[in-house]
Amino acid sequence: MSTLVRTDSGPRPRRRLLVASAVLAGAIACFLLLFVRGSFEFAVERRATMLGAMAVAAFAHGLGTVVFHTVTDNRLLTPSIVGFDSLYVLMQTVMVFVFGGSVIARTDGTPKVIAQTLTMVLFATILYRWLFSGRLGSLFTMLLVGVVLGLAFDSLSTFLQRLLSPTEYDLLSVRLFGRLSGVDPGMLPLAFTVCVTVGVVLWRRRFRLDVLLLGRDSATTIGVDHKRELTLVLVLVALLVSFSTALAGPMTFFGFIVATMAYQVTGSYKHQYVLPMAFLLGMLTLVVGQFVMQHVFYAAGFLTVVIEFAGGLLFLVVVLRKGRL
C-alpha cells in the first residue's frame, strides 16, 4: 500500500476549484488591464503573449509533476531530477561552443524547439525504459542515475562555458534562465496543441492514475498493466516538461511548488481534482508573481529566479520535516 496520505472531503474539492478559478480570472484581468502605459493594444497583446507562455509552463510543470509523483509514489521528486534542465543547458552550451553566440538568434523558431524537445524526450524515454524494465530497475536507481547524469551534464557545460568568449557567454546566459516574457507568440499554437493533446490523454486515464497510487502490486491485482501505464505516463511527462523547457527555459522547482500547493488546497487524492487545481495554482502563482514583480519591485525579469529560490527553500523544508527523500 502506498505511503501517501489520502483524504477526500466530498464536494469541497469542486468548490475549491471554483474559488481558485474565480481568483485566477480576477488576477488575469488585473494583469492584462491595470497599469497600462502607452498604447493599450500593444500592451495587452504583449501581456496576452506572456499569459500564453504562463499557461504552457503552469500546465506542463504542474500536471507533469503531479503524475510523476503518482507513478513514482514519491511527492518530493520532480521530473527535473532525471536531468532535463541539465541536458537543456548542455545542448545550448554545445551549440554556442560549436557555432558561436550568434547561432542562438539565427536558429530561433519552431524547428529548434521541436528538435530540442525530441532530444530530451528520447533521452528520458531511454532512461525510463532502461531503469524501470531492467533487472535492477527501481525508483532509487533512477534517482541516482538521474542525479549523476545531471551532474555530468552540468560539469561538461561549465567546462565548455569557461572556453567561451565573454560576448558569447553573455548571449548564452540569457537562455539559461526561465524567460516567460521572451516567448515567440508564433510558438504558442503548437504549445497549446501539445498541452491539450497530453491533457486529454491524462484526463481519460485519471481513474487509472488513482489506481496507480495504490502501488504496483495492488494496481496489477486490480487488472491495471502497471508497466505500460508507467511508461506511457513518464513519456507524456517527458514531452510536457521538455517542450516547456525548450520554449520558456528551465524552471526546476516550479512544478514542485505547484504540486505541493495543489495537494494541500484540493484536500483530495483524486486526479480529477488535483490535476486542474495544479494548473490553476500554477497560473495564479505566475500571474500574481509577474504582476507584483513588474509593478511593485520593477524587476519583471526576475520572477523565475524568485520562484526557483522559494522552491528550493520549500523543498528543503519538506525534506527536513519528512526526514527522508
CSV table of C-alpha atoms in Angstrom, one decimal:
chain,number,residue,atom,x,y,z
A,1,MET,CA,0.0,0.0,0.0
A,2,SER,CA,1.3,3.4,-0.8
A,3,THR,CA,2.6,5.6,2.0
A,4,LEU,CA,0.9,8.7,0.6
A,5,VAL,CA,-1.7,10.3,2.8
A,6,ARG,CA,-5.1,10.2,1.1
A,7,THR,CA,-8.1,12.1,2.2
A,8,ASP,CA,-11.3,13.0,0.3
A,9,SER,CA,-13.6,15.7,1.6
A,10,GLY,CA,-16.6,15.1,-0.7
A,11,PRO,CA,-17.9,18.1,-2.6
A,12,ARG,CA,-15.3,20.5,-1.2
A,13,PRO,CA,-12.7,19.9,-3.9
A,14,ARG,CA,-15.3,21.2,-6.5
A,15,ARG,CA,-16.0,24.3,-4.5
A,16,ARG,CA,-12.3,24.9,-4.1
A,17,LEU,CA,-11.7,24.5,-7.9
A,18,LEU,CA,-14.5,27.1,-8.5
A,19,VAL,CA,-12.9,29.5,-5.9
A,20,ALA,CA,-9.4,29.1,-7.5
A,21,SER,CA,-10.9,29.7,-11.0
A,22,ALA,CA,-12.6,32.9,-9.8
A,23,VAL,CA,-9.5,34.2,-8.1
A,24,LEU,CA,-7.4,33.4,-11.2
A,25,ALA,CA,-9.9,35.1,-13.5
A,26,GLY,CA,-9.6,38.3,-11.4
A,27,ALA,CA,-5.8,38.1,-11.3
A,28,ILE,CA,-5.7,37.7,-15.1
A,29,ALA,CA,-8.0,40.7,-15.6
A,30,CYS,CA,-5.7,42.8,-13.3
A,31,PHE,CA,-2.6,41.6,-15.1
A,32,LEU,CA,-4.0,42.4,-18.5
A,33,LEU,CA,-5.7,45.8,-17.9
A,34,LEU,CA,-4.0,47.6,-15.0
A,35,PHE,CA,-1.1,50.0,-15.1
A,36,VAL,CA,-1.1,50.2,-18.9
A,37,ARG,CA,1.2,53.0,-20.2
A,38,GLY,CA,1.3,54.0,-23.8
A,39,SER,CA,-0.5,52.0,-26.5
A,40,PHE,CA,-3.3,49.9,-24.9
A,41,GLU,CA,-3.4,47.5,-27.8
A,42,PHE,CA,0.3,46.9,-27.8
A,43,ALA,CA,0.4,46.4,-24.0
A,44,VAL,CA,-2.5,44.0,-24.0
A,45,GLU,CA,-1.1,42.0,-26.9
A,46,ARG,CA,2.3,41.7,-25.2
A,47,ARG,CA,0.8,40.7,-21.9
A,48,ALA,CA,-1.5,38.2,-23.6
A,49,THR,CA,1.5,36.5,-25.2
A,50,MET,CA,3.2,36.3,-21.8
A,51,LEU,CA,-0.1,34.9,-20.4
A,52,GLY,CA,0.0,32.2,-23.0
A,53,ALA,CA,3.6,31.3,-22.0
A,54,MET,CA,2.5,31.2,-18.4
A,55,ALA,CA,-0.4,28.8,-19.3
A,56,VAL,CA,2.0,26.4,-21.0
A,57,ALA,CA,4.5,26.5,-18.1
A,58,ALA,CA,1.8,26.0,-15.5
A,59,PHE,CA,0.2,23.2,-17.4
A,60,ALA,CA,3.4,21.4,-18.2
A,61,HIS,CA,5.2,21.7,-14.9
A,62,GLY,CA,2.0,21.4,-12.7
A,63,LEU,CA,0.4,18.4,-14.3
A,64,GLY,CA,3.8,16.8,-15.2
A,65,THR,CA,4.9,16.9,-11.6
A,66,VAL,CA,1.6,15.6,-10.1
A,67,VAL,CA,1.5,12.5,-12.4
A,68,PHE,CA,5.3,12.0,-11.9
A,69,HIS,CA,4.6,11.9,-8.1
A,70,THR,CA,1.8,9.3,-8.8
A,71,VAL,CA,3.9,6.9,-10.8
A,72,THR,CA,7.0,7.1,-8.6
A,73,ASP,CA,4.9,7.2,-5.4
A,74,ASN,CA,7.1,10.0,-4.0
A,75,ARG,CA,6.0,13.6,-3.6
A,76,LEU,CA,9.5,15.0,-3.3
A,77,LEU,CA,10.8,14.1,-6.7
A,78,THR,CA,10.3,16.2,-9.8
A,79,PRO,CA,10.8,15.3,-13.5
A,80,SER,CA,13.9,17.6,-13.4
A,81,ILE,CA,15.6,15.1,-11.1
A,82,VAL,CA,16.5,13.0,-14.2
A,83,GLY,CA,18.4,15.8,-15.8
A,84,PHE,CA,16.1,17.6,-18.1
A,85,ASP,CA,17.3,21.1,-17.2
A,86,SER,CA,21.0,20.0,-17.3
A,87,LEU,CA,20.5,18.4,-20.7
A,88,TYR,CA,18.9,21.6,-22.0
A,89,VAL,CA,21.8,23.7,-20.7
A,90,LEU,CA,24.3,21.3,-22.2
A,91,MET,CA,22.6,21.5,-25.6
A,92,GLN,CA,22.5,25.3,-25.6
A,93,THR,CA,26.2,25.4,-24.5
A,94,VAL,CA,27.4,22.9,-27.1
A,95,MET,CA,25.5,24.8,-29.8
A,96,VAL,CA,27.2,28.1,-28.9
A,97,PHE,CA,30.6,26.5,-28.4
A,98,VAL,CA,30.5,24.9,-31.8
A,99,PHE,CA,28.7,27.6,-33.9
A,100,GLY,CA,29.3,30.8,-32.0
A,101,GLY,CA,26.9,33.0,-29.9
A,102,SER,CA,25.0,34.4,-32.9
A,103,VAL,CA,23.6,30.9,-33.6
A,104,ILE,CA,21.1,31.4,-30.8
A,105,ALA,CA,19.3,34.2,-32.6
A,106,ARG,CA,19.7,32.6,-36.0
A,107,THR,CA,18.1,29.3,-35.0
A,108,ASP,CA,15.2,30.6,-33.0
A,109,GLY,CA,11.9,29.1,-34.1
A,110,THR,CA,9.7,26.0,-34.3
A,111,PRO,CA,12.4,23.6,-35.8
A,112,LYS,CA,14.8,24.4,-32.9
A,113,VAL,CA,12.2,23.9,-30.2
A,114,ILE,CA,10.9,20.7,-31.8
A,115,ALA,CA,14.5,19.3,-32.1
A,116,GLN,CA,15.3,20.1,-28.5
A,117,THR,CA,12.1,18.6,-27.3
A,118,LEU,CA,12.6,15.4,-29.3
A,119,THR,CA,16.2,15.1,-28.0
A,120,MET,CA,15.0,15.4,-24.3
A,121,VAL,CA,12.1,13.1,-24.8
A,122,LEU,CA,14.3,10.5,-26.4
A,123,PHE,CA,16.8,10.8,-23.6
A,124,ALA,CA,14.1,10.5,-21.0
A,125,THR,CA,12.3,7.5,-22.7
A,126,ILE,CA,15.6,5.5,-23.0
A,127,LEU,CA,16.4,6.3,-19.3
A,128,TYR,CA,12.9,5.4,-18.0
A,129,ARG,CA,12.7,2.3,-20.1
A,130,TRP,CA,16.1,1.1,-19.1
A,131,LEU,CA,15.8,1.8,-15.4
A,132,PHE,CA,12.2,0.6,-14.9
A,133,SER,CA,12.4,-2.5,-17.0
A,134,GLY,CA,15.9,-3.7,-16.2
A,135,ARG,CA,16.5,-6.5,-13.6
A,136,LEU,CA,17.9,-4.0,-11.1
A,137,GLY,CA,15.5,-1.2,-12.1
A,138,SER,CA,13.9,0.8,-9.2
A,139,LEU,CA,13.0,4.3,-8.2
A,140,PHE,CA,16.2,4.8,-6.3
A,141,THR,CA,18.3,3.6,-9.2
A,142,MET,CA,16.5,6.1,-11.4
A,143,LEU,CA,17.1,8.9,-8.8
A,144,LEU,CA,20.8,8.0,-8.5
A,145,VAL,CA,21.4,7.7,-12.3
A,146,GLY,CA,19.4,10.9,-12.9
A,147,VAL,CA,21.4,12.9,-10.4
A,148,VAL,CA,24.7,11.6,-11.7
A,149,LEU,CA,23.9,12.3,-15.3
A,150,GLY,CA,22.7,15.8,-14.3
A,151,LEU,CA,25.9,16.5,-12.5
A,152,ALA,CA,27.9,15.2,-15.5
A,153,PHE,CA,25.9,17.4,-17.9
A,154,ASP,CA,26.5,20.4,-15.6
A,155,SER,CA,30.2,19.8,-15.3
A,156,LEU,CA,30.6,19.5,-19.1
A,157,SER,CA,28.5,22.6,-19.6
A,158,THR,CA,30.6,24.6,-17.1
A,159,PHE,CA,33.8,23.4,-18.7
A,160,LEU,CA,32.6,24.5,-22.2
A,161,GLN,CA,31.3,27.8,-20.9
A,162,ARG,CA,34.7,28.7,-19.5
A,163,LEU,CA,36.1,28.3,-23.0
A,164,LEU,CA,33.6,30.8,-24.5
A,165,SER,CA,34.4,34.5,-25.1
A,166,PRO,CA,32.7,37.0,-22.7
A,167,THR,CA,30.3,38.1,-25.5
A,168,GLU,CA,29.3,34.5,-26.4
A,169,TYR,CA,28.8,33.7,-22.7
A,170,ASP,CA,26.5,36.7,-22.2
A,171,LEU,CA,24.4,35.6,-25.2
A,172,LEU,CA,24.2,32.1,-23.8
A,173,SER,CA,23.4,33.1,-20.2
A,174,VAL,CA,20.2,34.8,-21.3
A,175,ARG,CA,18.9,31.4,-22.5
A,176,LEU,CA,19.8,29.5,-19.3
A,177,PHE,CA,17.0,31.0,-17.1
A,178,GLY,CA,13.3,30.9,-17.4
A,179,ARG,CA,12.0,33.6,-19.8
A,180,LEU,CA,8.3,34.0,-19.8
A,181,SER,CA,8.5,37.4,-21.4
A,182,GLY,CA,10.7,36.3,-24.3
A,183,VAL,CA,8.5,33.5,-25.8
A,184,ASP,CA,7.8,33.7,-29.6
A,185,PRO,CA,4.0,34.1,-30.0
A,186,GLY,CA,4.2,32.0,-33.1
A,187,MET,CA,5.1,29.0,-31.0
A,188,LEU,CA,2.0,29.2,-28.8
A,189,PRO,CA,-0.4,27.4,-31.1
A,190,LEU,CA,1.9,24.4,-31.2
A,191,ALA,CA,2.5,24.6,-27.5
A,192,PHE,CA,-1.3,24.7,-26.8
A,193,THR,CA,-1.8,21.7,-29.2
A,194,VAL,CA,0.8,19.7,-27.3
A,195,CYS,CA,-0.7,20.6,-23.9
A,196,VAL,CA,-4.3,19.9,-24.9
A,197,THR,CA,-3.3,16.5,-26.5
A,198,VAL,CA,-1.4,15.4,-23.5
A,199,GLY,CA,-4.1,16.8,-21.2
A,200,VAL,CA,-6.8,14.8,-22.9
A,201,VAL,CA,-4.8,11.6,-22.6
A,202,LEU,CA,-4.2,12.2,-18.9
A,203,TRP,CA,-7.8,13.2,-18.2
A,204,ARG,CA,-9.1,10.0,-19.8
A,205,ARG,CA,-6.7,8.0,-17.6
A,206,ARG,CA,-7.5,9.9,-14.4
A,207,PHE,CA,-9.1,6.9,-12.7
A,208,ARG,CA,-6.2,4.6,-13.7
A,209,LEU,CA,-3.9,7.2,-12.1
A,210,ASP,CA,-5.9,6.9,-8.9
A,211,VAL,CA,-5.3,3.2,-9.0
A,212,LEU,CA,-1.6,3.6,-9.6
A,213,LEU,CA,-1.5,5.4,-6.2
A,214,LEU,CA,-2.1,2.1,-4.6
A,215,GLY,CA,1.3,0.8,-5.7
A,216,ARG,CA,2.4,-1.7,-8.3
A,217,ASP,CA,1.2,-4.9,-6.7
A,218,SER,CA,-2.2,-3.6,-5.8
A,219,ALA,CA,-2.7,-2.0,-9.2
A,220,THR,CA,-1.7,-5.2,-11.0
A,221,THR,CA,-4.1,-7.2,-8.9
A,222,ILE,CA,-6.9,-5.0,-9.9
A,223,GLY,CA,-6.1,-5.5,-13.5
A,224,VAL,CA,-4.0,-2.4,-14.5
A,225,ASP,CA,-0.9,-3.1,-16.6
A,226,HIS,CA,1.4,-1.2,-14.3
A,227,LYS,CA,4.5,-1.3,-16.6
A,228,ARG,CA,2.6,0.0,-19.6
A,229,GLU,CA,0.8,2.8,-17.7
A,230,LEU,CA,4.1,3.8,-16.0
A,231,THR,CA,6.0,4.0,-19.3
A,232,LEU,CA,3.2,5.9,-21.0
A,233,VAL,CA,2.8,8.5,-18.2
A,234,LEU,CA,6.6,9.0,-18.0
A,235,VAL,CA,6.8,9.6,-21.7
A,236,LEU,CA,3.9,12.1,-21.5
A,237,VAL,CA,5.7,13.9,-18.6
A,238,ALA,CA,8.9,14.0,-20.6
A,239,LEU,CA,7.1,15.5,-23.6
A,240,LEU,CA,5.4,18.2,-21.4
A,241,VAL,CA,8.4,19.2,-19.4
A,242,SER,CA,10.8,19.0,-22.4
A,243,PHE,CA,8.6,21.2,-24.6
A,244,SER,CA,8.1,23.8,-21.8
A,245,THR,CA,11.8,23.9,-21.1
A,246,ALA,CA,12.7,24.3,-24.8
A,247,LEU,CA,10.0,27.0,-25.1
A,248,ALA,CA,10.5,29.1,-21.9
A,249,GLY,CA,13.7,27.8,-20.3
A,250,PRO,CA,14.4,25.6,-17.3
A,251,MET,CA,12.2,26.0,-14.1
A,252,THR,CA,13.5,23.3,-11.8
A,253,PHE,CA,11.3,23.8,-8.6
A,254,PHE,CA,8.2,25.4,-10.1
A,255,GLY,CA,6.4,22.1,-10.6
A,256,PHE,CA,7.3,21.0,-7.0
A,257,ILE,CA,5.8,24.3,-5.6
A,258,VAL,CA,2.6,23.9,-7.6
A,259,ALA,CA,2.0,20.2,-6.9
A,260,THR,CA,2.6,20.7,-3.2
A,261,MET,CA,0.1,23.5,-3.0
A,262,ALA,CA,-2.4,21.5,-5.1
A,263,TYR,CA,-2.3,18.6,-2.7
A,264,GLN,CA,-2.9,20.9,0.3
A,265,VAL,CA,-5.6,23.1,-1.3
A,266,THR,CA,-7.6,20.4,-3.0
A,267,GLY,CA,-7.9,18.1,0.0
A,268,SER,CA,-8.4,15.0,-2.2
A,269,TYR,CA,-6.2,12.4,-3.7
A,270,LYS,CA,-8.3,12.1,-6.9
A,271,HIS,CA,-6.7,13.3,-10.0
A,272,GLN,CA,-9.9,14.7,-11.4
A,273,TYR,CA,-9.5,17.4,-8.8
A,274,VAL,CA,-5.7,17.6,-8.2
A,275,LEU,CA,-4.8,17.9,-11.9
A,276,PRO,CA,-7.0,21.0,-12.7
A,277,MET,CA,-6.0,22.5,-9.3
A,278,ALA,CA,-2.3,22.2,-10.1
A,279,PHE,CA,-2.9,24.1,-13.4
A,280,LEU,CA,-5.0,26.8,-11.7
A,281,LEU,CA,-2.5,27.4,-8.9
A,282,GLY,CA,0.4,27.3,-11.3
A,283,MET,CA,-1.2,30.0,-13.4
A,284,LEU,CA,-2.1,32.0,-10.3
A,285,THR,CA,1.5,31.8,-9.0
A,286,LEU,CA,2.9,33.1,-12.3
A,287,VAL,CA,0.3,35.8,-12.9
A,288,VAL,CA,0.3,37.3,-9.4
A,289,GLY,CA,4.1,36.9,-9.2
A,290,GLN,CA,4.7,38.6,-12.5
A,291,PHE,CA,2.2,41.4,-11.6
A,292,VAL,CA,4.0,42.1,-8.2
A,293,MET,CA,7.5,41.9,-9.7
A,294,GLN,CA,6.6,44.1,-12.6
A,295,HIS,CA,4.6,46.8,-10.8
A,296,VAL,CA,5.8,46.7,-7.2
A,297,PHE,CA,9.5,45.8,-7.4
A,298,TYR,CA,10.1,46.9,-11.0
A,299,ALA,CA,12.0,43.7,-11.6
A,300,ALA,CA,9.9,41.8,-14.2
A,301,GLY,CA,12.7,39.6,-15.4
A,302,PHE,CA,13.5,38.1,-12.0
A,303,LEU,CA,10.2,36.1,-11.4
A,304,THR,CA,11.7,32.7,-12.4
A,305,VAL,CA,14.7,33.4,-10.2
A,306,VAL,CA,12.5,34.2,-7.2
A,307,ILE,CA,10.4,31.1,-7.9
A,308,GLU,CA,13.5,28.8,-8.0
A,309,PHE,CA,14.8,30.3,-4.8
A,310,ALA,CA,11.4,29.8,-3.0
A,311,GLY,CA,11.0,26.3,-4.5
A,312,GLY,CA,14.5,25.3,-3.2
A,313,LEU,CA,13.6,26.5,0.3
A,314,LEU,CA,10.2,24.7,0.2
A,315,PHE,CA,12.0,21.5,-0.9
A,316,LEU,CA,14.4,21.7,2.0
A,317,VAL,CA,11.6,22.3,4.5
A,318,VAL,CA,9.6,19.4,3.2
A,319,VAL,CA,12.6,17.1,3.2
A,320,LEU,CA,13.6,18.1,6.7
A,321,ARG,CA,10.0,17.6,8.0
A,322,LYS,CA,9.7,14.2,6.4
A,323,GLY,CA,13.2,13.2,7.4
A,324,ARG,CA,13.7,11.2,4.3
A,325,LEU,CA,13.7,11.5,0.5
